[in-house]
Short mmCIF file of C-alpha atoms in Angstrom, two decimals:
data_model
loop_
_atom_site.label_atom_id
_atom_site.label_comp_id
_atom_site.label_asym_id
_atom_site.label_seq_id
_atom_site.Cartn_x
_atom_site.Cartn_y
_atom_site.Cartn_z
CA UNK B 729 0.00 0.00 0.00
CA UNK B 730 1.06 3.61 -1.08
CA UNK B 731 3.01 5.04 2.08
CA UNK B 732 1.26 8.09 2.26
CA UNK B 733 -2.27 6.07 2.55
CA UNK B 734 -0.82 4.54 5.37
CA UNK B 735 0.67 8.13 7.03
CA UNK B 736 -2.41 9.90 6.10
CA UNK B 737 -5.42 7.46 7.41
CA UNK B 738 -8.84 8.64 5.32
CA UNK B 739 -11.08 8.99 8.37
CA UNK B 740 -11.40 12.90 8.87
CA UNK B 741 -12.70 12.89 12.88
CA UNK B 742 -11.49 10.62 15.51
CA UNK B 743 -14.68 8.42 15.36
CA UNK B 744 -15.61 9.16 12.31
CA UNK B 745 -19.03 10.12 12.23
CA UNK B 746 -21.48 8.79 9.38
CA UNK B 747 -21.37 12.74 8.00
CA UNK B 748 -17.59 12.57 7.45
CA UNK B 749 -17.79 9.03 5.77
CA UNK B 750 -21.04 9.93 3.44
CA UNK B 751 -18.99 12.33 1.16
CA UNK B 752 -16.53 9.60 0.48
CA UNK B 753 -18.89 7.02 -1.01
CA UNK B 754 -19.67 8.60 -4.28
CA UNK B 755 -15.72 8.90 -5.15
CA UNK B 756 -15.26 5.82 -4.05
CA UNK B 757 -18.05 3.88 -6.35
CA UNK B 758 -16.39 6.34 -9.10
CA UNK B 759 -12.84 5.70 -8.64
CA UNK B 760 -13.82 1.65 -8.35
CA UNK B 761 -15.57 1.53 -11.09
CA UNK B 762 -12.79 3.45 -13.75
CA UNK B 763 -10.04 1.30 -12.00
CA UNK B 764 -11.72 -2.07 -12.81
CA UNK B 765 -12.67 -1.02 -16.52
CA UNK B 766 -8.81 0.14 -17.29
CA UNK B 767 -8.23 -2.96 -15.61
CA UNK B 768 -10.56 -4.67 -18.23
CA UNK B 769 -9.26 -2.96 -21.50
CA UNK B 770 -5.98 -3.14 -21.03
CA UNK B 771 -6.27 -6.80 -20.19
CA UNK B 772 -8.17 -7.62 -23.09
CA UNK B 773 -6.36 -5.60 -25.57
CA UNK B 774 -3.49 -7.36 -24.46
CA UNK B 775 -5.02 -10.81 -25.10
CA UNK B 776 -5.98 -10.08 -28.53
CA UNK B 777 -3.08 -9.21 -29.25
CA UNK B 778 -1.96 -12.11 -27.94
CA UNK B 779 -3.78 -13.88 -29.91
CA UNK B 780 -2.79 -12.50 -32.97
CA UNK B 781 1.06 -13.00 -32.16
CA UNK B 782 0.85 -16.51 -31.05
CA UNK B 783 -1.79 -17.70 -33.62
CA UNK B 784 -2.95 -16.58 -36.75
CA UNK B 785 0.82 -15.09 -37.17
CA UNK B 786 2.81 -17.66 -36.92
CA UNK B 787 0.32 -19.71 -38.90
CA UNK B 788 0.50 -17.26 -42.11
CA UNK B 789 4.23 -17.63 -41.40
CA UNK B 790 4.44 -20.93 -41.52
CA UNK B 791 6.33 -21.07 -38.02
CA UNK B 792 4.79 -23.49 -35.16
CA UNK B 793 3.33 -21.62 -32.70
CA UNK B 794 4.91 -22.14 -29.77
CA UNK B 795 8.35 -23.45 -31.32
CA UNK B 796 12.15 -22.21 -30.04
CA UNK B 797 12.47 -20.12 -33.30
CA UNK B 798 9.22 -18.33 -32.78
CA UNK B 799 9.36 -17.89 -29.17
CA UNK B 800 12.97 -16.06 -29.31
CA UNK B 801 11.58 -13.55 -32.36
CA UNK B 802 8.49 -13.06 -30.49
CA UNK B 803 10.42 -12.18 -27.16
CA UNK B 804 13.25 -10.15 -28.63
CA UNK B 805 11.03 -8.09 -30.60
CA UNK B 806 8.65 -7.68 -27.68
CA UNK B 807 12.19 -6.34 -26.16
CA UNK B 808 12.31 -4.53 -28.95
CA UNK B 809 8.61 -2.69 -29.14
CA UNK B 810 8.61 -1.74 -25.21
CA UNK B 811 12.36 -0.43 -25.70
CA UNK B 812 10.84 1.91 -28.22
CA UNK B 813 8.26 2.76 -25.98
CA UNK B 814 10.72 3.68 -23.27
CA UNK B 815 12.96 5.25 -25.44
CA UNK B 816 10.76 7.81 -27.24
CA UNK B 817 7.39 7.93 -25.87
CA UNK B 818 7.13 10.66 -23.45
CA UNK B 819 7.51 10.15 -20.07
CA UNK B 820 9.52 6.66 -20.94
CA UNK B 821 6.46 4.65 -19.10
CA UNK B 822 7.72 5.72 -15.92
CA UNK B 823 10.19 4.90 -13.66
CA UNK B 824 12.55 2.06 -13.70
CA UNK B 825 10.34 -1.08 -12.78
CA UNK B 826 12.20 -2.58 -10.33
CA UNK B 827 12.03 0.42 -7.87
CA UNK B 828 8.17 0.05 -8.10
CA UNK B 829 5.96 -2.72 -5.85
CA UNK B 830 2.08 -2.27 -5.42
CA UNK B 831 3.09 1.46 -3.73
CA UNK B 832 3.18 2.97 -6.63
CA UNK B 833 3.83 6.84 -6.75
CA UNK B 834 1.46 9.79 -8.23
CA UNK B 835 2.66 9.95 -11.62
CA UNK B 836 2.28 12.91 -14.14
CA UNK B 837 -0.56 12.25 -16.90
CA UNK B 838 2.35 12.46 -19.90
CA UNK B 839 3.59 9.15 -17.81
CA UNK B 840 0.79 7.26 -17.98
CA UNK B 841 -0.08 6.36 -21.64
CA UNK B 842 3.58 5.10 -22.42
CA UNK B 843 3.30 3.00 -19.62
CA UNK B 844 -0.08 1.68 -20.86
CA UNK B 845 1.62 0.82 -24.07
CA UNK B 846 4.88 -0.77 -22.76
CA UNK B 847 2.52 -2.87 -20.42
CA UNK B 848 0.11 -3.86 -23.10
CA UNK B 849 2.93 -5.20 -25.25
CA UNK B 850 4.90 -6.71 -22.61
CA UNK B 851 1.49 -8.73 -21.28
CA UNK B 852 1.10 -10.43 -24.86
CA UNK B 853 4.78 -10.77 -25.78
CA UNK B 854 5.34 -13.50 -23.50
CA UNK B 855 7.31 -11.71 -20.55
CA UNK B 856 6.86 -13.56 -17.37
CA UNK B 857 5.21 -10.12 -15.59
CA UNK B 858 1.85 -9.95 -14.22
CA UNK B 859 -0.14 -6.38 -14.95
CA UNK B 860 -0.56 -5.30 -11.32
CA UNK B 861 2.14 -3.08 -10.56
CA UNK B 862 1.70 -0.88 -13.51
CA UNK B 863 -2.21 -0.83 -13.83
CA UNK B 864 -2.05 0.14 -10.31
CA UNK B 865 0.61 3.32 -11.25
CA UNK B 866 -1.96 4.11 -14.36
CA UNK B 867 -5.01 4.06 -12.06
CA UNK B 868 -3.64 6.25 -9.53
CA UNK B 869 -2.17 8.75 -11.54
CA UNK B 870 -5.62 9.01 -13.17
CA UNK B 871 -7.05 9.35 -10.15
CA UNK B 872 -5.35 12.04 -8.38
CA UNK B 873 -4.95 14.08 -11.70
CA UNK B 874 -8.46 13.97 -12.45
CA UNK B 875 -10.09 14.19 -8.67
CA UNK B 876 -7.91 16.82 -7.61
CA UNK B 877 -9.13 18.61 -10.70
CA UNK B 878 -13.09 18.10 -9.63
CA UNK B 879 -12.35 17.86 -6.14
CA UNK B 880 -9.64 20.29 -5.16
CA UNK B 881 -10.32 20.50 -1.21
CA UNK B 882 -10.26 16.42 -0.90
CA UNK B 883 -7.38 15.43 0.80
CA UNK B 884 -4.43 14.51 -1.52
CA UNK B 885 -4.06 10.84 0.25
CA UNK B 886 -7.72 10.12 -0.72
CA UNK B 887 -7.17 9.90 -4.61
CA UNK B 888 -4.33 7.27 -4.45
CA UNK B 889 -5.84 4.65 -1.94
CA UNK B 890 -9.19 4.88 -3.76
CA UNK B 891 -7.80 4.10 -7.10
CA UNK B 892 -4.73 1.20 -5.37
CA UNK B 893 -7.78 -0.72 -3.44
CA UNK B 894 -10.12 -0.14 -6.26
CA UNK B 895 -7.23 -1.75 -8.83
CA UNK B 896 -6.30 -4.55 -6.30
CA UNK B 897 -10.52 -5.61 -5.77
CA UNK B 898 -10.74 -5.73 -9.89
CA UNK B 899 -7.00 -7.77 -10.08
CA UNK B 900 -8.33 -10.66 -7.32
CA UNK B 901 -12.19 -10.08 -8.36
CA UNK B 902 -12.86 -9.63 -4.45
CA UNK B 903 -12.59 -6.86 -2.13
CA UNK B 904 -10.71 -8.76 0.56
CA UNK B 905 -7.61 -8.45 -0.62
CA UNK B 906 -7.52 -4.75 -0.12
CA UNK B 907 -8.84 -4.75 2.71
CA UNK B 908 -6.19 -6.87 4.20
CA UNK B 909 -3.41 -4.82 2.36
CA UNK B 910 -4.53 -1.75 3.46
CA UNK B 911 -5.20 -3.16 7.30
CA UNK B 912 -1.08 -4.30 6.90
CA UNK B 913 -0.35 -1.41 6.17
CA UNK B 914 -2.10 0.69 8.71
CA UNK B 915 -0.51 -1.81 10.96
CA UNK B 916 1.61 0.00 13.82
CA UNK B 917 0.89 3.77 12.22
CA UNK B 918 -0.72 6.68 14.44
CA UNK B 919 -3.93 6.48 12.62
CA UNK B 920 -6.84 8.77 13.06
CA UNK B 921 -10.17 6.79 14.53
CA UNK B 922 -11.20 3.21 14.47
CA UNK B 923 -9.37 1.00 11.86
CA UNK B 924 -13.25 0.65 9.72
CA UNK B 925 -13.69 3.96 9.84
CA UNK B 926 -10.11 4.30 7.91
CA UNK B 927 -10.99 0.97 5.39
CA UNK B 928 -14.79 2.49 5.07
CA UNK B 929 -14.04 4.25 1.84
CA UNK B 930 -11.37 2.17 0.21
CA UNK B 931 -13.22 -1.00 0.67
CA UNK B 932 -15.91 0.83 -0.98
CA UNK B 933 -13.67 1.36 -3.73
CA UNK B 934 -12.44 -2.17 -4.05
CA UNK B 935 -16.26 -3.44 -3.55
CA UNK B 936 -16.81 -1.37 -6.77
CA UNK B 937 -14.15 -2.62 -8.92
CA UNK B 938 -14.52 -6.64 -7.74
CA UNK B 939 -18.20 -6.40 -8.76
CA UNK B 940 -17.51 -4.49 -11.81
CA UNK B 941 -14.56 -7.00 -12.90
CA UNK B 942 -17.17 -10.11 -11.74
CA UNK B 943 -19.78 -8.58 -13.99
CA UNK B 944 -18.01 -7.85 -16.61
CA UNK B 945 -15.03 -10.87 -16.98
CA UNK B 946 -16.17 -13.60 -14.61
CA UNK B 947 -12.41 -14.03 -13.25
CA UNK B 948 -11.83 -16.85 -11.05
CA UNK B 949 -9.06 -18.35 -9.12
CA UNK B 950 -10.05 -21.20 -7.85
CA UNK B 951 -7.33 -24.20 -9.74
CA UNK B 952 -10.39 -26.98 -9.03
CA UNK B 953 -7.94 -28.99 -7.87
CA UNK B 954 -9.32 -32.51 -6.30
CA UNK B 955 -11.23 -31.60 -3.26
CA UNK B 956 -9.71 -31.10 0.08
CA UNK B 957 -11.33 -32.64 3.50
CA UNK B 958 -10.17 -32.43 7.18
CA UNK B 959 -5.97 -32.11 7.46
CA UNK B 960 -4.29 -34.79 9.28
CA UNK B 961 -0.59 -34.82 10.87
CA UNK B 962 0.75 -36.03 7.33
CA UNK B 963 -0.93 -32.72 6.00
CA UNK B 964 0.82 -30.22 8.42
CA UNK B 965 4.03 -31.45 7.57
CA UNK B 966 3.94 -31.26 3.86
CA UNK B 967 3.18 -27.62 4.55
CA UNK B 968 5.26 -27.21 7.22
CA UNK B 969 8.44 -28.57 4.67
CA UNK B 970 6.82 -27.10 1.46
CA UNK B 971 6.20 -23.59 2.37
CA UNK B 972 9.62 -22.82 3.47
CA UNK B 973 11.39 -24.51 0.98
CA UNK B 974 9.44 -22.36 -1.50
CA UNK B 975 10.30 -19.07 0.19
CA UNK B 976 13.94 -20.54 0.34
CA UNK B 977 13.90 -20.62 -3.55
CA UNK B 978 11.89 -17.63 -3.82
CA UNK B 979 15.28 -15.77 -1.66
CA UNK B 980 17.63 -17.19 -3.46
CA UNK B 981 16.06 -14.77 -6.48
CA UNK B 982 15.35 -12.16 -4.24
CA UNK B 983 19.18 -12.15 -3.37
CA UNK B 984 20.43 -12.66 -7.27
CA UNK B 985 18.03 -9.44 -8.30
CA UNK B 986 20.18 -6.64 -7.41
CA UNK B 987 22.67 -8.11 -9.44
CA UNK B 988 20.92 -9.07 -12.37
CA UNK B 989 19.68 -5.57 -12.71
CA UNK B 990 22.94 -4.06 -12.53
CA UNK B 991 24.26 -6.30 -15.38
CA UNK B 992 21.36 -5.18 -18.01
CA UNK B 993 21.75 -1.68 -16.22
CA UNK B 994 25.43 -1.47 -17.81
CA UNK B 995 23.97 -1.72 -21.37
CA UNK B 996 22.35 1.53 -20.46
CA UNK B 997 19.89 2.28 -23.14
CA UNK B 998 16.92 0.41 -23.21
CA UNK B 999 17.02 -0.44 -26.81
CA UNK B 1000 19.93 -2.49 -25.46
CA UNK B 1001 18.60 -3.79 -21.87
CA UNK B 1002 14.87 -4.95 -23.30
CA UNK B 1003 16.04 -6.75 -26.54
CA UNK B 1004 18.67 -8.20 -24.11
CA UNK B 1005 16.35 -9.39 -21.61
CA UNK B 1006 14.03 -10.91 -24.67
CA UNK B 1007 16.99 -12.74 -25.60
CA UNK B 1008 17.52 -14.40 -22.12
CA UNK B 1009 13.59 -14.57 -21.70
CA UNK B 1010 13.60 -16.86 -24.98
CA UNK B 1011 16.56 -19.37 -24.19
CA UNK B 1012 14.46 -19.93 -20.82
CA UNK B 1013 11.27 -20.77 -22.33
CA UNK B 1014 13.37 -22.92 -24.90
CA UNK B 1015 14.07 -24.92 -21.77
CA UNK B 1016 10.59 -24.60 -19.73
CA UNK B 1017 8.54 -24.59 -22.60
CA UNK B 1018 5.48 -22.38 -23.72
CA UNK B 1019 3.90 -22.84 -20.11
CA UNK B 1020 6.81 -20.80 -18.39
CA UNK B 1021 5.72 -17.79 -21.08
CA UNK B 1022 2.78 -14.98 -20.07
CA UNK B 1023 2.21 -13.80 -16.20
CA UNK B 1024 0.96 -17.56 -15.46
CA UNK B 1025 -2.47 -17.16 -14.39
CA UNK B 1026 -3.98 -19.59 -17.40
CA UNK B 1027 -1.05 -21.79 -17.39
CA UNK B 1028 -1.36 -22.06 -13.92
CA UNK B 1029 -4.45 -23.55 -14.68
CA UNK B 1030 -2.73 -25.72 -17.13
CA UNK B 1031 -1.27 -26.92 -14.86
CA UNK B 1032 -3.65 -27.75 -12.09
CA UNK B 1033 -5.76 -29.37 -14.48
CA UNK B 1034 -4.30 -32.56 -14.86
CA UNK B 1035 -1.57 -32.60 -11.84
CA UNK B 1036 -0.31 -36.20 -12.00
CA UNK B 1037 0.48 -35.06 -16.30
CA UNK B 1038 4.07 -34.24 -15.49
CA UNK B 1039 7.25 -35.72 -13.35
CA UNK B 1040 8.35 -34.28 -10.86
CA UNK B 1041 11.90 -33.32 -12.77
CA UNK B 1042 9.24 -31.46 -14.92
CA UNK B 1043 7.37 -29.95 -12.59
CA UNK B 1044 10.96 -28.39 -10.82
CA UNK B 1045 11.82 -27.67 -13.97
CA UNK B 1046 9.27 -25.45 -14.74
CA UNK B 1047 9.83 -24.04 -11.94
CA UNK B 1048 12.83 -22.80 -11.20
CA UNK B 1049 12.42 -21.45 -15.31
CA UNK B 1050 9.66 -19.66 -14.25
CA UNK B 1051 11.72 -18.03 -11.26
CA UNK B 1052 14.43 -16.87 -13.53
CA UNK B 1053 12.39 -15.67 -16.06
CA UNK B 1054 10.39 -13.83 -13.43
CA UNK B 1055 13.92 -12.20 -12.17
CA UNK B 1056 15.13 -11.29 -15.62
CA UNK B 1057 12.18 -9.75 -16.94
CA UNK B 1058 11.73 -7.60 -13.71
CA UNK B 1059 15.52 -6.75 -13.73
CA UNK B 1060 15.75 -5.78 -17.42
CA UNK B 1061 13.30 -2.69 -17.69
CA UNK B 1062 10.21 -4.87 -18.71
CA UNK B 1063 7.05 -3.23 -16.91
CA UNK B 1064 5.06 -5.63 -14.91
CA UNK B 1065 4.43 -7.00 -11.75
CA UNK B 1066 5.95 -10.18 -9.68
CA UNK B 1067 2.25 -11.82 -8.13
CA UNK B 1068 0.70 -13.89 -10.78
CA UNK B 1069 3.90 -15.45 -12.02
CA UNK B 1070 5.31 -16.25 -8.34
CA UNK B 1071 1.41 -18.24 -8.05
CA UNK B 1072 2.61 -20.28 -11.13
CA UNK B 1073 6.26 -20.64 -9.42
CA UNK B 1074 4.55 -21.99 -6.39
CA UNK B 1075 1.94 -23.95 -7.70
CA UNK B 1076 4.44 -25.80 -9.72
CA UNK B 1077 6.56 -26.69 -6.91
CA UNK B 1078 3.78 -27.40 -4.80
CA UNK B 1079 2.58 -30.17 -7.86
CA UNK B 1080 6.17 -30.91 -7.62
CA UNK B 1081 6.02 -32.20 -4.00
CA UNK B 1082 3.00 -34.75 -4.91
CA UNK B 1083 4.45 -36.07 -7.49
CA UNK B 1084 7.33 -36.78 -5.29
CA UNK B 1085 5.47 -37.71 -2.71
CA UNK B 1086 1.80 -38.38 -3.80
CA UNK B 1087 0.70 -38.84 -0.37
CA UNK B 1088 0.37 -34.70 -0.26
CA UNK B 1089 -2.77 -33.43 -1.63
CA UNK B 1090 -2.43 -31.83 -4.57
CA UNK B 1091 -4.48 -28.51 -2.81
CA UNK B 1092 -1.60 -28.32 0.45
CA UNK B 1093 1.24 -28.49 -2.21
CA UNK B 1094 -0.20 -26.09 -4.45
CA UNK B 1095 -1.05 -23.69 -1.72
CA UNK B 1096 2.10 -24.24 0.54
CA UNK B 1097 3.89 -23.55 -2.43
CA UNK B 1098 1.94 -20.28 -3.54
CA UNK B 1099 2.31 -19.21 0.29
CA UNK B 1100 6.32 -19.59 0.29
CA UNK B 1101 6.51 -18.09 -2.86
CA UNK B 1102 4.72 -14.73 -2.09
CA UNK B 1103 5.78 -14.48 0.68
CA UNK B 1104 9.32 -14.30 -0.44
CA UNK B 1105 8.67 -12.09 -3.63
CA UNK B 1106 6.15 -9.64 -2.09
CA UNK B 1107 6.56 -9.58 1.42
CA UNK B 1108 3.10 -9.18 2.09
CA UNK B 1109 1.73 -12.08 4.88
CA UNK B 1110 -1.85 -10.81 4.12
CA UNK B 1111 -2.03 -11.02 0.57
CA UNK B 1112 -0.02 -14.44 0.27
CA UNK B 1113 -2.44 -16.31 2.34
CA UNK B 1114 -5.20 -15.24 0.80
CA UNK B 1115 -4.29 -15.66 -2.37
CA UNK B 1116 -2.63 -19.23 -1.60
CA UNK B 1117 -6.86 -19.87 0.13
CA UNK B 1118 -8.34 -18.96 -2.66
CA UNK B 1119 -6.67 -21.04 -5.34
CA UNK B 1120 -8.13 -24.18 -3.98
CA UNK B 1121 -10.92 -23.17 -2.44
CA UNK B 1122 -10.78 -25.88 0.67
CA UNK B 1123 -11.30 -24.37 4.03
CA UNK B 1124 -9.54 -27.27 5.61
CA UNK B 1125 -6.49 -25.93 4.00
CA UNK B 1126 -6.71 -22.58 5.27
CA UNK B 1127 -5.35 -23.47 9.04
CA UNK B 1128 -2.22 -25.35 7.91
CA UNK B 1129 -1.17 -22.60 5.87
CA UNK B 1130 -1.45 -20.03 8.88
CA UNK B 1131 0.82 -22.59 10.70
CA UNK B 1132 2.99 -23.27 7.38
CA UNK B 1133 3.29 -19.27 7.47
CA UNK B 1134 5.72 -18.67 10.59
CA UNK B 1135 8.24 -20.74 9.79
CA UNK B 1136 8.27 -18.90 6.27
CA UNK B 1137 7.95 -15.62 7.77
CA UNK B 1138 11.03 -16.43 9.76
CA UNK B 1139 12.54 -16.98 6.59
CA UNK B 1140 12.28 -13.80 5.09
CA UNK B 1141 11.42 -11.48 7.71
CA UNK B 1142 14.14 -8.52 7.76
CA UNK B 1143 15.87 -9.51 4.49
CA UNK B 1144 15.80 -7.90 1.23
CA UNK B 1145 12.76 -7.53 -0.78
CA UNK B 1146 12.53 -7.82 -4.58
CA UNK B 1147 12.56 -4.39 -5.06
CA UNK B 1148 15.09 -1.75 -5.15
CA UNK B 1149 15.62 1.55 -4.18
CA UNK B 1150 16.86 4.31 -6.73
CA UNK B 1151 19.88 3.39 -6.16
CA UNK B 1152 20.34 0.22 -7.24
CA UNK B 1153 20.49 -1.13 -3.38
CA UNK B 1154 17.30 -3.59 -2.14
CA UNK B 1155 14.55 -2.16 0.19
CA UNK B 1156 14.95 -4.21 3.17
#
């Protein structure tokens, strides 16, 4: 969550009367509703084009679809078209990417439609980003250039946590999640009233844009894995051993990403780092294969679908591929964000673990895994359990991952983030 949401707490009174709340809800249903439909277009501009790039195109050129040859054009020149974008367009689609997590700053409006471009492109080259991190920036640079235009006297921390909660509702298609990422971090800030009175208009906001993304795109998350009864002692260990030896894996990229970024950062032009990166990006996904391309959410899917289709070797395979197409695409100027493809990291290692071991559900595995993962990668304890829930849907699950959790949070607790400061050194 944006820092100065969490400095500058929305409630205006120290209870928060219904008459300071009231004048809230309109901009909040507004600000919801635009962040969910930017949401929407981009997204499905971006899979059209995706569909054009990875069908009917390669078709016409005779090239299999999803061979090595095609998959290193289409990922150079992706390289290629967002380096252009962040070469000449103006405002070069904002700041260096990996400076930027879900707090995303107020941007300038010249800013924004590069970075819609470069995002666009990047989502149906094949780059292993997710679109979070810079739909989020886009959203609340609308936002607070356009409210503080027909709302002057609002305060300027209202624009920005509108339009992040109202983004995050329309990314998971529930309002939860922001509510649990804006609870973290109001978490040990002087904040003015009760903690609802603070969520009241955000939540709004993210109510908005979950029902207007439901309505609109029918998004789900849930893998339908094989169901998922009562846990048993065999089931707490699995999660006990998987979700820390994801977040292991997930540090050991966490640790590599400062230095990864400062090798593409010596080629210092971006018509040099992105083609670069889409180089690298397609010698990976000549080893993982097509299913290690995109942000991951569908091949996730893939994947979940049939889990006893692959090896284990395969399914480690994948994912470690995955992982370090993940850290090269964030560390080479690519905009996107780390979520959805750390869900297909996990998932596959969880998948991994029962087909070692097919005594662990398939449900703990995947959702240990997806819990380590995150919570390496984004740091946010919230977020990764819910979203590690929600992918199989089995309540029974949802107590072993709150136990699986501490030893994980031990892990990473007080040790870089993937993320980096301006200059060049990790945010800790």
């Amino acid at each position: 969550m944006a820092q100065d949401t969490a400095r500058q707490p929305l409630a205006t009174a120290p209870t928060a009367p219904a008459r300071a709340l009231l004048p809230l809800i309109l901009p909040a249903v507004t600000v919801g509703v635009a962040s969910s439909l930017i949401f929407i277009g981009v997204s499905a501009a971006a899979e059209r084009l995706q569909h054009v790039l990875w069908g009917p195109l390669p078709d016409a050129l005779g090239i299999g679809r999803y061979s090595v040859l095609w998959m290193f054009v289409m990922l150079i020149a992706t390289g290629v078209a967002v380096g252009l974008v962040v070469w000449k367009v103006p405002g070069h689609a904002g700041p260096d990417p990996a400076t930027m997590g879900l707090n995303a700053p107020v941007m300038p409006p010249v800013v924004l439609p590069g970075l819609v471009l470069a995002t666009g492109l990047m989502l149906a080259g094949g780059p292993s980003l997710g679109p979070e991190n810079p739909i989020i920036a886009v959203n609340i640079g609308l936002a607070a250039w356009l409210g503080g235009r027909l709302r002057p006297r609002a305060p300027d921390s209202v624009w920005p946590a509108l339009a992040e909660a109202g983004t995050i509702g329309a990314l998971f298609g529930t309002p939860v999640a922001a509510a649990l990422v804006i609870s973290e971090a109001l978490a040990g800030r002087p904040v003015k009233g009760l903690l609802w009175d603070n969520l009241f208009a955000p939540l709004t906001a993210a109510t908005c844009g979950a029902v207007t993304t439901t309505l609109v795109s029918h998004p789900t998350f849930d893998l339908g894995l094989p169901p998922f009864g009562h846990p048993g002692g065999g089931d707490l260990l699995a999660a006990l051993v998987i979700a820390p030896a994801s977040a292991l894996l997930g540090m050991c990229a966490v640790y590599a990403f400062p230095y990864v970024h400062a090798a593409f950062r010596r080629l210092r032009h971006p018509m040099l780092m992105l083609p670069a990166g889409g180089a690298v990006l397609g010698a990976l996904a000549a080893a993982g294969g097509p299913l290690t391309l995109f942000k991951g959410l569908a091949e996730v899917g893939e994947l979940a679908s049939d889990p006893d289709g692959w090896t284990a070797g395969q399914f480690a395979v994948m994912a470690v591929v995955k992982l370090a197409a993940l850290l090269v695409a964030a560390s080479c100027g690519f905009r996107g964000g780390r979520i959805f493809p750390s869900v297909f990291i996990g998932a596959a290692l969880g998948l991994c673990a029962h087909a070692l071991v097919p005594a662990v559900p398939p449900a703990v595995g995947v959702a240990s895994g997806v819990l380590g993962m995150l919570l390496a990668v984004t740091r946010q304890g919230w977020v990764s359990l819910f979203t590690a829930a929600v992918l199989v849907s089995s309540p029974g699950v949802l107590a072993l991952l709150c136990v699986a959790s501490l030893p994980a949070w031990l892990l990473v607790t007080g040790r870089p983030q993937m993320q980096l400061r301006a200059d060049g050194t990790p945010v800790r």
